[in-house]
Short mmCIF file of C-alpha atoms in Angstrom, two decimals:
data_model
loop_
_atom_site.label_atom_id
_atom_site.label_comp_id
_atom_site.label_asym_id
_atom_site.label_seq_id
_atom_site.Cartn_x
_atom_site.Cartn_y
_atom_site.Cartn_z
CA MET Q 1 0.01 0.00 -0.01
CA ILE Q 2 1.13 3.53 -0.83
CA ALA Q 3 0.52 6.36 1.64
CA ILE Q 4 -0.11 9.74 0.06
CA VAL Q 5 0.72 12.19 2.81
CA ASP Q 6 -2.09 14.69 3.44
CA TYR Q 7 -0.85 17.79 5.27
CA LYS Q 8 -3.37 20.35 3.94
CA ALA Q 9 -0.96 21.41 1.20
CA GLY Q 10 -3.26 21.25 -1.78
CA ASN Q 11 -5.31 18.91 -3.73
CA LEU Q 12 -4.23 15.28 -3.77
CA THR Q 13 -6.96 13.95 -6.03
CA SER Q 14 -4.90 13.77 -9.16
CA VAL Q 15 -2.12 11.83 -7.35
CA ARG Q 16 -4.63 9.32 -6.04
CA LEU Q 17 -6.31 8.98 -9.46
CA ALA Q 18 -2.95 8.33 -11.12
CA PHE Q 19 -2.26 5.37 -8.83
CA GLU Q 20 -5.85 4.19 -9.33
CA ALA Q 21 -5.12 4.19 -13.06
CA LEU Q 22 -2.14 1.92 -12.29
CA ASP Q 23 -4.38 -0.41 -10.21
CA THR Q 24 -2.18 0.28 -7.17
CA GLU Q 25 -3.73 0.78 -3.76
CA ALA Q 26 -2.97 4.25 -2.50
CA VAL Q 27 -4.59 6.02 0.42
CA ILE Q 28 -4.61 9.73 1.26
CA THR Q 29 -3.69 9.93 4.95
CA SER Q 30 -2.30 12.09 7.70
CA ASP Q 31 -2.18 9.24 10.22
CA PRO Q 32 1.42 8.78 11.40
CA GLU Q 33 0.95 5.00 11.91
CA VAL Q 34 -0.41 4.46 8.42
CA ILE Q 35 2.47 6.47 6.98
CA ARG Q 36 5.10 4.62 9.02
CA SER Q 37 3.73 1.20 8.04
CA ALA Q 38 3.17 1.96 4.38
CA GLU Q 39 5.13 0.05 1.76
CA ARG Q 40 5.85 3.35 -0.05
CA VAL Q 41 5.27 6.98 0.74
CA VAL Q 42 4.34 9.81 -1.62
CA PHE Q 43 4.85 13.33 -0.35
CA PRO Q 44 3.07 15.79 -2.69
CA GLY Q 45 2.04 19.39 -2.19
CA VAL Q 46 1.17 22.61 -3.97
CA GLY Q 47 1.04 26.18 -2.68
CA ALA Q 48 3.50 28.03 -0.54
CA ALA Q 49 6.40 26.43 1.31
CA GLY Q 50 5.78 28.44 4.50
CA ALA Q 51 2.23 27.24 4.94
CA ALA Q 52 3.18 23.68 4.00
CA MET Q 53 5.93 23.55 6.59
CA MET Q 54 3.66 25.05 9.22
CA HIS Q 55 0.98 22.43 8.59
CA LEU Q 56 3.52 19.64 8.58
CA ASN Q 57 4.84 20.73 11.99
CA GLU Q 58 1.39 21.34 13.46
CA MET Q 59 0.29 17.88 12.39
CA GLY Q 60 3.43 16.32 13.88
CA LEU Q 61 4.39 14.80 10.54
CA ALA Q 62 7.91 16.28 10.11
CA THR Q 63 9.60 13.58 12.19
CA VAL Q 64 7.41 10.88 10.63
CA LEU Q 65 8.71 11.76 7.20
CA THR Q 66 12.34 11.82 8.38
CA ASP Q 67 11.78 8.42 10.03
CA VAL Q 68 10.35 6.73 6.95
CA VAL Q 69 13.22 8.05 4.81
CA ASP Q 70 15.70 6.82 7.38
CA ALA Q 71 13.93 3.46 7.55
CA GLY Q 72 14.55 2.88 3.82
CA THR Q 73 10.92 3.11 2.71
CA PRO Q 74 10.75 4.06 -1.05
CA PHE Q 75 9.83 7.75 -0.90
CA LEU Q 76 8.69 10.10 -3.67
CA GLY Q 77 8.39 13.87 -3.19
CA ILE Q 78 6.40 15.96 -5.68
CA CYS Q 79 6.51 19.74 -6.31
CA VAL Q 80 6.23 21.63 -2.94
CA GLY Q 81 6.73 18.26 -1.22
CA THR Q 82 10.11 18.13 -2.98
CA GLN Q 83 10.96 21.72 -2.05
CA ILE Q 84 10.42 21.24 1.66
CA LEU Q 85 12.77 18.29 1.75
CA PHE Q 86 15.58 20.90 1.46
CA ASP Q 87 17.39 22.79 4.25
CA SER Q 88 15.48 25.96 3.50
CA SER Q 89 13.39 27.86 0.96
CA GLU Q 90 13.49 31.55 -0.06
CA GLU Q 91 9.73 31.60 -0.23
CA ASP Q 92 7.67 33.54 2.33
CA GLY Q 93 10.73 35.50 3.48
CA GLY Q 94 12.75 32.36 4.22
CA VAL Q 95 11.52 29.10 5.63
CA ALA Q 96 13.47 26.40 7.52
CA CYS Q 97 12.55 23.01 5.96
CA LEU Q 98 13.21 19.36 6.64
CA GLY Q 99 16.88 19.20 5.80
CA LEU Q 100 16.71 15.80 4.09
CA VAL Q 101 18.39 17.26 0.99
CA PRO Q 102 21.25 19.70 1.49
CA GLY Q 103 20.74 23.07 -0.18
CA GLU Q 104 17.98 25.60 -0.66
CA VAL Q 105 15.05 26.41 -2.84
CA LYS Q 106 15.41 29.66 -4.80
CA ARG Q 107 13.17 32.01 -6.68
CA PHE Q 108 13.43 32.32 -10.45
CA HIS Q 109 14.67 35.68 -11.71
CA PRO Q 110 13.37 36.03 -15.26
CA PRO Q 111 16.01 37.45 -17.62
CA ASP Q 112 13.32 39.35 -19.58
CA PRO Q 113 9.66 40.34 -18.99
CA LEU Q 114 8.41 37.76 -21.55
CA CYS Q 115 9.74 34.93 -19.40
CA LYS Q 116 6.75 34.34 -17.17
CA ILE Q 117 6.63 33.35 -13.47
CA PRO Q 118 5.27 30.87 -12.48
CA GLN Q 119 6.72 28.47 -15.01
CA ILE Q 120 3.58 26.69 -16.22
CA GLY Q 121 3.78 23.94 -18.77
CA TRP Q 122 5.80 21.11 -20.22
CA ASN Q 123 9.57 21.35 -20.09
CA THR Q 124 12.35 19.01 -21.12
CA VAL Q 125 13.93 16.84 -18.46
CA GLY Q 126 17.57 15.67 -18.88
CA PHE Q 127 18.54 12.66 -16.85
CA LYS Q 128 21.92 12.96 -15.08
CA VAL Q 129 22.05 9.36 -13.83
CA ASP Q 130 20.50 5.99 -14.50
CA HIS Q 131 17.73 5.62 -11.97
CA PRO Q 132 15.07 2.94 -11.58
CA LEU Q 133 12.38 5.65 -11.68
CA PHE Q 134 13.49 6.58 -15.21
CA ASP Q 135 13.11 3.02 -16.62
CA GLY Q 136 11.31 3.01 -20.00
CA ILE Q 137 11.39 6.85 -20.26
CA GLU Q 138 13.37 8.49 -23.00
CA ASN Q 139 15.94 11.02 -21.84
CA GLY Q 140 14.80 14.54 -22.85
CA SER Q 141 11.10 13.78 -22.39
CA GLU Q 142 8.83 16.62 -21.33
CA PHE Q 143 7.04 16.76 -17.93
CA TYR Q 144 4.48 19.23 -16.56
CA PHE Q 145 5.76 21.95 -14.23
CA VAL Q 146 3.99 24.63 -12.19
CA HIS Q 147 6.29 26.65 -9.90
CA SER Q 148 7.97 29.92 -9.08
CA TYR Q 149 10.80 28.51 -6.95
CA TYR Q 150 13.35 25.80 -7.85
CA PRO Q 151 15.47 23.31 -5.96
CA ALA Q 152 19.22 24.07 -5.68
CA PRO Q 153 21.05 21.21 -3.95
CA SER Q 154 24.44 22.21 -2.46
CA ASP Q 155 25.69 18.63 -3.02
CA ALA Q 156 25.66 17.78 -6.74
CA SER Q 157 25.43 14.04 -6.03
CA PHE Q 158 21.77 14.59 -5.17
CA ILE Q 159 20.94 15.80 -8.70
CA LEU Q 160 19.15 13.05 -10.67
CA ALA Q 161 17.81 15.20 -13.56
CA GLU Q 162 17.94 18.80 -14.69
CA THR Q 163 15.72 21.32 -16.50
CA GLU Q 164 16.32 24.82 -17.78
CA TYR Q 165 14.06 27.79 -17.11
CA ALA Q 166 14.49 31.57 -16.70
CA ASP Q 167 17.92 32.21 -15.20
CA ALA Q 168 18.45 28.66 -13.94
CA CYS Q 169 19.50 25.19 -15.00
CA PHE Q 170 17.99 23.48 -11.97
CA ALA Q 171 17.66 20.04 -10.37
CA CYS Q 172 14.15 18.92 -11.34
CA VAL Q 173 14.70 15.46 -9.79
CA VAL Q 174 16.74 15.05 -6.63
CA GLY Q 175 17.39 12.12 -4.39
CA ARG Q 176 19.64 9.65 -2.61
CA GLY Q 177 19.08 6.03 -1.80
CA ASN Q 178 15.35 5.31 -1.22
CA MET Q 179 14.40 8.99 -1.49
CA ALA Q 180 13.59 10.61 -4.83
CA ALA Q 181 11.70 13.80 -5.49
CA THR Q 182 10.51 15.64 -8.58
CA GLN Q 183 9.78 19.36 -9.08
CA PHE Q 184 7.42 18.46 -11.93
CA HIS Q 185 4.05 16.72 -11.53
CA PRO Q 186 4.32 13.10 -12.77
CA GLU Q 187 0.62 12.66 -12.02
CA ARG Q 188 -0.14 15.38 -14.57
CA SER Q 189 2.50 14.38 -17.10
CA GLY Q 190 0.50 12.04 -19.29
CA ARG Q 191 1.68 8.55 -20.22
CA ILE Q 192 5.31 9.40 -19.48
CA GLY Q 193 4.54 10.69 -16.01
CA LEU Q 194 2.47 7.59 -15.40
CA GLN Q 195 5.48 5.46 -16.38
CA LEU Q 196 7.56 7.16 -13.69
CA LEU Q 197 4.83 6.47 -11.10
CA ARG Q 198 4.58 2.86 -12.32
CA ASN Q 199 8.33 2.57 -11.81
CA PHE Q 200 7.85 3.92 -8.27
CA THR Q 201 5.23 1.27 -7.47
CA THR Q 202 7.76 -1.51 -8.08
CA TRP Q 203 10.93 0.29 -6.88
CA ASP Q 204 12.69 -1.42 -3.97
CA GLY Q 205 14.42 1.83 -2.86
CA ARG Q 206 17.78 0.73 -4.21
CA VAL Q 207 19.67 2.61 -6.90
CA MET U 1 13.09 24.37 -22.88
CA LEU U 2 9.56 25.33 -21.80
CA THR U 3 7.24 24.38 -24.66
CA LYS U 4 4.26 26.32 -26.08
CA ARG U 5 1.04 24.65 -25.04
CA ILE U 6 -1.73 23.71 -27.46
CA ILE U 7 -5.02 23.56 -25.52
CA PRO U 8 -8.27 22.29 -26.99
CA CYS U 9 -11.30 24.05 -25.59
CA LEU U 10 -14.46 22.07 -25.01
CA ASP U 11 -17.61 24.17 -24.52
CA VAL U 12 -20.05 21.84 -22.78
CA ARG U 13 -23.83 22.18 -22.70
CA ASN U 14 -25.84 19.46 -20.90
CA ARG U 15 -22.85 17.15 -21.06
CA VAL U 16 -22.44 17.56 -24.81
CA VAL U 17 -19.54 19.46 -26.43
CA THR U 18 -20.78 22.23 -28.61
CA LYS U 19 -19.25 25.02 -30.66
CA GLY U 20 -20.63 28.31 -31.92
CA VAL U 21 -19.42 31.44 -33.66
CA LYS U 22 -19.17 34.50 -31.43
CA PHE U 23 -21.06 32.59 -28.79
CA GLN U 24 -24.01 31.90 -31.08
CA ASN U 25 -25.50 29.21 -33.40
CA ASN U 26 -24.01 26.34 -31.45
CA VAL U 27 -23.81 22.83 -32.97
CA ASP U 28 -23.32 19.63 -30.95
CA LEU U 29 -20.02 17.81 -31.47
CA GLY U 30 -19.82 14.86 -29.08
CA ASP U 31 -19.21 13.37 -25.64
CA PRO U 32 -16.86 15.49 -23.45
CA ILE U 33 -15.06 12.50 -21.89
CA GLU U 34 -14.54 10.75 -25.25
CA MET U 35 -13.25 13.90 -26.79
CA ALA U 36 -10.96 14.67 -23.82
CA VAL U 37 -9.43 11.19 -24.07
CA ALA U 38 -8.97 11.42 -27.80
CA TYR U 39 -7.28 14.86 -27.66
CA SER U 40 -5.12 13.81 -24.72
CA ASP U 41 -4.02 10.65 -26.53
CA GLY U 42 -3.49 12.80 -29.61
CA GLY U 43 -0.92 14.98 -27.87
CA CYS U 44 -2.66 18.07 -26.59
CA ASP U 45 -0.85 19.70 -23.67
CA GLU U 46 -3.81 20.61 -21.54
CA LEU U 47 -7.58 20.93 -21.82
CA VAL U 48 -10.12 23.59 -20.99
CA PHE U 49 -13.80 22.88 -20.21
CA TYR U 50 -16.47 25.52 -20.05
CA ASP U 51 -19.87 24.67 -18.76
CA ILE U 52 -21.40 27.31 -20.99
CA THR U 53 -24.96 27.24 -19.78
CA ALA U 54 -24.39 26.79 -16.02
CA SER U 55 -24.33 30.60 -15.42
CA ALA U 56 -27.35 31.36 -17.57
CA GLU U 57 -29.34 28.53 -15.97
CA ARG U 58 -28.18 29.60 -12.55
CA ARG U 59 -27.02 26.13 -11.62
CA PRO U 60 -23.66 24.95 -10.28
CA ILE U 61 -21.10 23.36 -12.56
CA ASP U 62 -21.50 19.71 -13.49
CA ILE U 63 -19.16 18.18 -10.90
CA ASP U 64 -19.76 14.60 -12.03
CA MET U 65 -18.39 15.54 -15.44
CA VAL U 66 -15.31 17.06 -13.81
CA SER U 67 -14.75 13.83 -11.85
CA ASP U 68 -15.20 11.71 -14.93
CA VAL U 69 -12.68 13.82 -16.88
CA ALA U 70 -10.19 13.60 -14.01
CA LYS U 71 -10.50 9.81 -13.97
CA SER U 72 -10.01 9.59 -17.74
CA ILE U 73 -7.03 11.77 -18.55
CA ARG U 74 -3.58 12.32 -16.98
CA ILE U 75 -2.87 15.83 -18.22
CA PRO U 76 -3.87 19.11 -16.60
CA PHE U 77 -7.28 20.60 -17.29
CA SER U 78 -9.12 23.71 -16.19
CA VAL U 79 -12.83 24.20 -15.69
CA GLY U 80 -14.94 27.30 -15.94
CA GLY U 81 -18.57 28.38 -16.04
CA GLY U 82 -20.99 28.25 -13.13
CA ILE U 83 -18.39 29.10 -10.51
CA SER U 84 -19.99 31.47 -8.08
CA ASN U 85 -17.93 31.25 -4.88
CA LEU U 86 -14.99 29.65 -3.07
CA ASP U 87 -16.97 26.48 -2.33
CA ASP U 88 -17.59 25.94 -6.04
CA MET U 89 -13.87 26.38 -6.70
CA TYR U 90 -13.03 23.90 -3.98
CA ARG U 91 -15.42 21.27 -5.33
CA VAL U 92 -14.03 21.60 -8.85
CA LEU U 93 -10.41 21.31 -7.71
CA LEU U 94 -11.22 18.44 -5.33
CA ALA U 95 -12.88 16.59 -8.19
CA GLY U 96 -9.50 16.61 -9.85
CA ALA U 97 -9.27 19.73 -12.04
CA GLU U 98 -5.86 21.38 -12.06
CA LYS U 99 -7.26 24.92 -12.35
CA VAL U 100 -10.49 26.77 -12.10
CA SER U 101 -11.37 29.64 -14.45
CA VAL U 102 -13.38 32.68 -13.41
CA ASN U 103 -14.68 35.33 -15.82
CA SER U 104 -17.98 37.13 -15.16
CA LEU U 105 -17.67 36.29 -11.44
CA ALA U 106 -14.30 38.03 -11.21
CA VAL U 107 -15.69 41.13 -12.91
CA ARG U 108 -18.60 41.28 -10.46
CA THR U 109 -16.53 40.26 -7.41
CA PRO U 110 -12.84 40.88 -8.02
CA GLN U 111 -11.84 39.75 -4.52
CA ILE U 112 -12.75 36.18 -5.47
CA ILE U 113 -9.35 36.13 -7.29
CA GLY U 114 -7.38 36.92 -4.17
CA ASP U 115 -9.55 34.68 -2.00
CA GLY U 116 -9.11 31.72 -4.37
CA SER U 117 -5.43 32.40 -4.77
CA ARG U 118 -4.82 32.42 -1.02
CA ALA U 119 -7.00 29.37 -0.40
CA PHE U 120 -5.78 27.11 -3.20
CA GLY U 121 -2.64 28.72 -4.64
CA ALA U 122 -2.35 31.24 -7.47
CA GLN U 123 -1.36 28.51 -9.89
CA CYS U 124 -4.92 27.12 -9.97
CA ILE U 125 -6.79 30.41 -10.38
CA VAL U 126 -7.16 31.33 -14.08
CA LEU U 127 -8.78 34.58 -15.21
CA GLY U 128 -10.85 34.25 -18.35
CA MET U 129 -11.61 37.45 -20.16
CA ASP U 130 -13.66 38.31 -23.25
CA PRO U 131 -12.46 41.62 -24.63
CA VAL U 132 -14.05 43.22 -27.69
CA ARG U 133 -12.64 46.04 -29.84
CA THR U 134 -14.02 49.43 -29.07
CA ALA U 135 -13.68 52.84 -30.69
CA ASP U 136 -14.30 54.49 -27.35
CA THR U 137 -10.67 54.99 -26.27
CA GLN U 138 -11.73 57.55 -23.65
CA LYS U 139 -13.44 54.87 -21.71
CA CYS U 140 -11.05 52.09 -22.75
CA PRO U 141 -7.59 53.51 -23.62
CA SER U 142 -6.30 50.10 -24.81
CA GLY U 143 -9.03 49.93 -27.44
CA TYR U 144 -10.52 46.79 -25.90
CA GLU U 145 -13.46 46.57 -23.56
CA ILE U 146 -14.25 43.64 -21.28
CA THR U 147 -17.58 41.92 -21.92
CA THR U 148 -19.18 39.29 -19.72
CA ARG U 149 -21.90 36.62 -19.95
CA GLY U 150 -20.82 35.47 -23.37
CA PHE U 151 -20.54 38.85 -25.01
CA ARG U 152 -24.01 39.80 -23.80
CA GLU U 153 -22.91 42.49 -21.40
CA HIS U 154 -20.48 45.36 -21.94
CA THR U 155 -18.76 46.41 -18.72
CA GLY U 156 -17.05 49.63 -19.68
CA MET U 157 -13.80 48.17 -18.26
CA ASP U 158 -10.55 48.49 -20.15
CA ALA U 159 -9.05 45.10 -20.99
CA LEU U 160 -5.46 45.94 -20.17
CA GLU U 161 -6.32 47.70 -16.92
CA TRP U 162 -8.38 44.68 -15.88
CA ALA U 163 -5.56 42.30 -16.73
CA LYS U 164 -3.08 44.30 -14.66
CA ARG U 165 -5.51 44.47 -11.77
CA ALA U 166 -6.21 40.75 -11.89
CA GLU U 167 -2.48 40.12 -11.81
CA ASP U 168 -2.15 42.24 -8.69
CA LEU U 169 -5.10 40.40 -7.17
CA GLY U 170 -3.26 37.11 -7.66
CA VAL U 171 -4.31 35.16 -10.79
CA GLY U 172 -1.82 32.53 -11.92
CA GLU U 173 -2.69 32.66 -15.60
CA MET U 174 -4.93 34.51 -18.04
CA VAL U 175 -6.97 33.29 -20.97
CA VAL U 176 -7.54 36.16 -23.37
CA ASN U 177 -10.47 35.31 -25.61
CA SER U 178 -11.11 37.84 -28.37
CA VAL U 179 -14.82 38.23 -28.94
CA ASP U 180 -14.13 39.64 -32.43
CA ALA U 181 -12.09 36.59 -33.42
CA ASP U 182 -14.02 33.85 -31.59
CA GLY U 183 -15.10 31.05 -33.88
CA THR U 184 -14.07 32.91 -37.04
CA ARG U 185 -11.02 30.71 -37.74
CA GLU U 186 -9.46 33.79 -39.35
CA GLY U 187 -6.56 34.10 -36.89
CA PHE U 188 -5.99 35.30 -33.36
CA GLU U 189 -6.38 38.97 -32.44
CA LEU U 190 -2.60 39.44 -32.31
CA ASN U 191 -2.65 43.06 -31.13
CA LEU U 192 -4.80 42.20 -28.17
CA THR U 193 -2.78 39.12 -27.20
CA LYS U 194 0.52 40.95 -27.51
CA LEU U 195 -0.81 43.89 -25.51
CA ILE U 196 -1.73 41.70 -22.60
CA ALA U 197 1.23 39.28 -22.86
CA THR U 198 3.80 42.08 -22.78
CA HIS U 199 2.18 43.90 -19.81
CA VAL U 200 1.64 41.10 -17.30
CA SER U 201 4.17 38.76 -15.69
CA VAL U 202 1.94 35.67 -15.59
CA PRO U 203 1.47 33.29 -18.52
CA VAL U 204 -1.07 34.35 -21.18
CA VAL U 205 -3.22 31.88 -23.15
CA ALA U 206 -4.48 33.25 -26.45
CA SER U 207 -8.01 32.28 -27.46
CA GLY U 208 -10.32 32.88 -30.36
CA GLY U 209 -9.70 32.66 -34.07
CA ALA U 210 -7.35 29.67 -34.53
CA GLY U 211 -8.01 28.23 -38.04
CA THR U 212 -4.57 27.27 -39.39
CA CYS U 213 -1.12 26.26 -38.07
CA GLN U 214 0.14 29.63 -39.30
CA HIS U 215 -2.30 31.37 -36.95
CA LEU U 216 -0.78 29.48 -34.05
CA SER U 217 2.74 30.20 -35.17
CA ASP U 218 1.91 33.90 -35.40
CA VAL U 219 0.35 34.09 -31.94
CA PHE U 220 3.41 32.45 -30.42
CA LYS U 221 6.05 34.32 -32.38
CA GLN U 222 4.51 37.75 -32.86
CA ALA U 223 2.16 38.11 -29.94
CA HIS U 224 4.26 36.17 -27.33
CA ALA U 225 1.46 33.94 -26.14
CA ASP U 226 2.58 31.16 -23.76
CA ALA U 227 -0.24 28.88 -24.86
CA ALA U 228 -3.05 28.90 -27.42
CA ILE U 229 -6.57 27.56 -27.46
CA VAL U 230 -7.80 25.56 -30.44
CA ALA U 231 -11.39 24.58 -31.01
CA SER U 232 -13.15 24.55 -34.38
CA MET U 233 -10.00 23.66 -36.36
CA ILE U 234 -9.63 20.38 -34.49
CA HIS U 235 -13.31 19.73 -33.65
CA THR U 236 -14.14 19.62 -37.33
CA GLY U 237 -11.41 17.02 -37.90
CA GLU U 238 -9.66 19.27 -40.37
CA PHE U 239 -6.46 19.24 -38.30
CA THR U 240 -5.12 16.78 -35.71
CA ILE U 241 -3.02 17.96 -32.74
CA ALA U 242 -0.11 15.95 -34.13
CA GLN U 243 -0.33 17.78 -37.49
CA ILE U 244 -0.41 21.14 -35.78
CA LYS U 245 2.56 20.26 -33.60
CA GLU U 246 4.58 18.97 -36.55
CA GLU U 247 3.99 22.19 -38.39
CA LEU U 248 4.99 24.30 -35.39
CA ILE U 249 8.15 22.26 -34.78
CA ARG U 250 9.00 22.87 -38.43
CA ASP U 251 8.58 26.56 -37.66
CA ASP U 252 11.25 26.23 -34.88
CA LEU U 253 8.81 26.64 -32.02
CA PRO U 254 9.43 24.71 -28.79
CA ILE U 255 6.66 22.12 -28.73
CA ARG U 256 6.17 18.92 -26.68
CA ARG U 257 7.12 16.11 -29.02
CA LYS U 258 6.52 12.89 -27.03
CA TRP U 259 3.33 11.82 -25.35
#
């Protein structure tokens, strides 16, 4: 069973429906016990990092997430879920985050007024490593992004894939060991995104 | 590289997709779910659904349809028509829509934009607007006036001023639908699209008038649209999404190639 962590950070319906399309049992939950005992954990989120971190702390889920990552449970962050795995985010005047990935989350600075923020749409993803989550997906495929801030790991070994937008070539997939996290939305990225999620449903957490 | 999005628009009336010219003389085209799946499989980048009679009939949006769409496709889609408050927005998003689009409601009650943006995130609040050319540049200095309720009501509001205000209020994206070009298949209103796209910092979706691949190329290259709505040109079967994309790739535009 997959636990989709519900911490009041946006709408999780599309994540649940994507796993439903893969005939994989996935529950939306904020119950620490369900999350700890899940076979796999998905940590999604949209909206602002500050509010997301606040809800996570209020609901007592910050340590639960750290624990499941430490325990070796296959773990997938998505969008704002990915961003708050970092040490900190520039959003909301600066937010201390979970510190599971070294580095910070930065705001795009568009080089010209025609480069719009947020980035909304499909952008090319270049794989930096072979990773089980990328099985069956062609390097350079496009995924769906919606964000104004981007992940900037301070340790390059965490970078699994990169994308270019505005003033940045940024890490759009980060991870280490059993933890992987995407800035894009695999659940909104058509057949190719579904392939990444399918890979996650069979991933043993090893790379 | 971020690609330019091609977005089929499905106007839905009583669960049937329909298409008119300048919001009139609508003809029925087919089942919204079947069409959504076909376009999604065919390579469109996103979809837009408007429940075009919900407002006029004073009934809420068809949530069952939104749920059925969400179960059937794995690409983003937005939903508009019949949204009258935050609860309606919440129900549409919870049913699985990526974004919710407000038009007449935002004109009547501009604070809905800020309220929705704070409650659900700016990225899921889309402003739809239906500007029409006007000679009255005293009232509307940009030369475009906002209309509502499917062109039926003139508001006296300047289109560019409204776009800037909506940006300040917190919309994540704008769909600029030219009333003059809607359904004509004679090309987008490039001046209008460019005017808005160069004066706001959020993405702009051009709408109204797409009839050929050249029209799409023009609206991306000359008017700086981030995305474009297509309707009649694909609903009639004259073009497929793949054909359109091939043509735009040949024109050196960044377009999603694999789906």
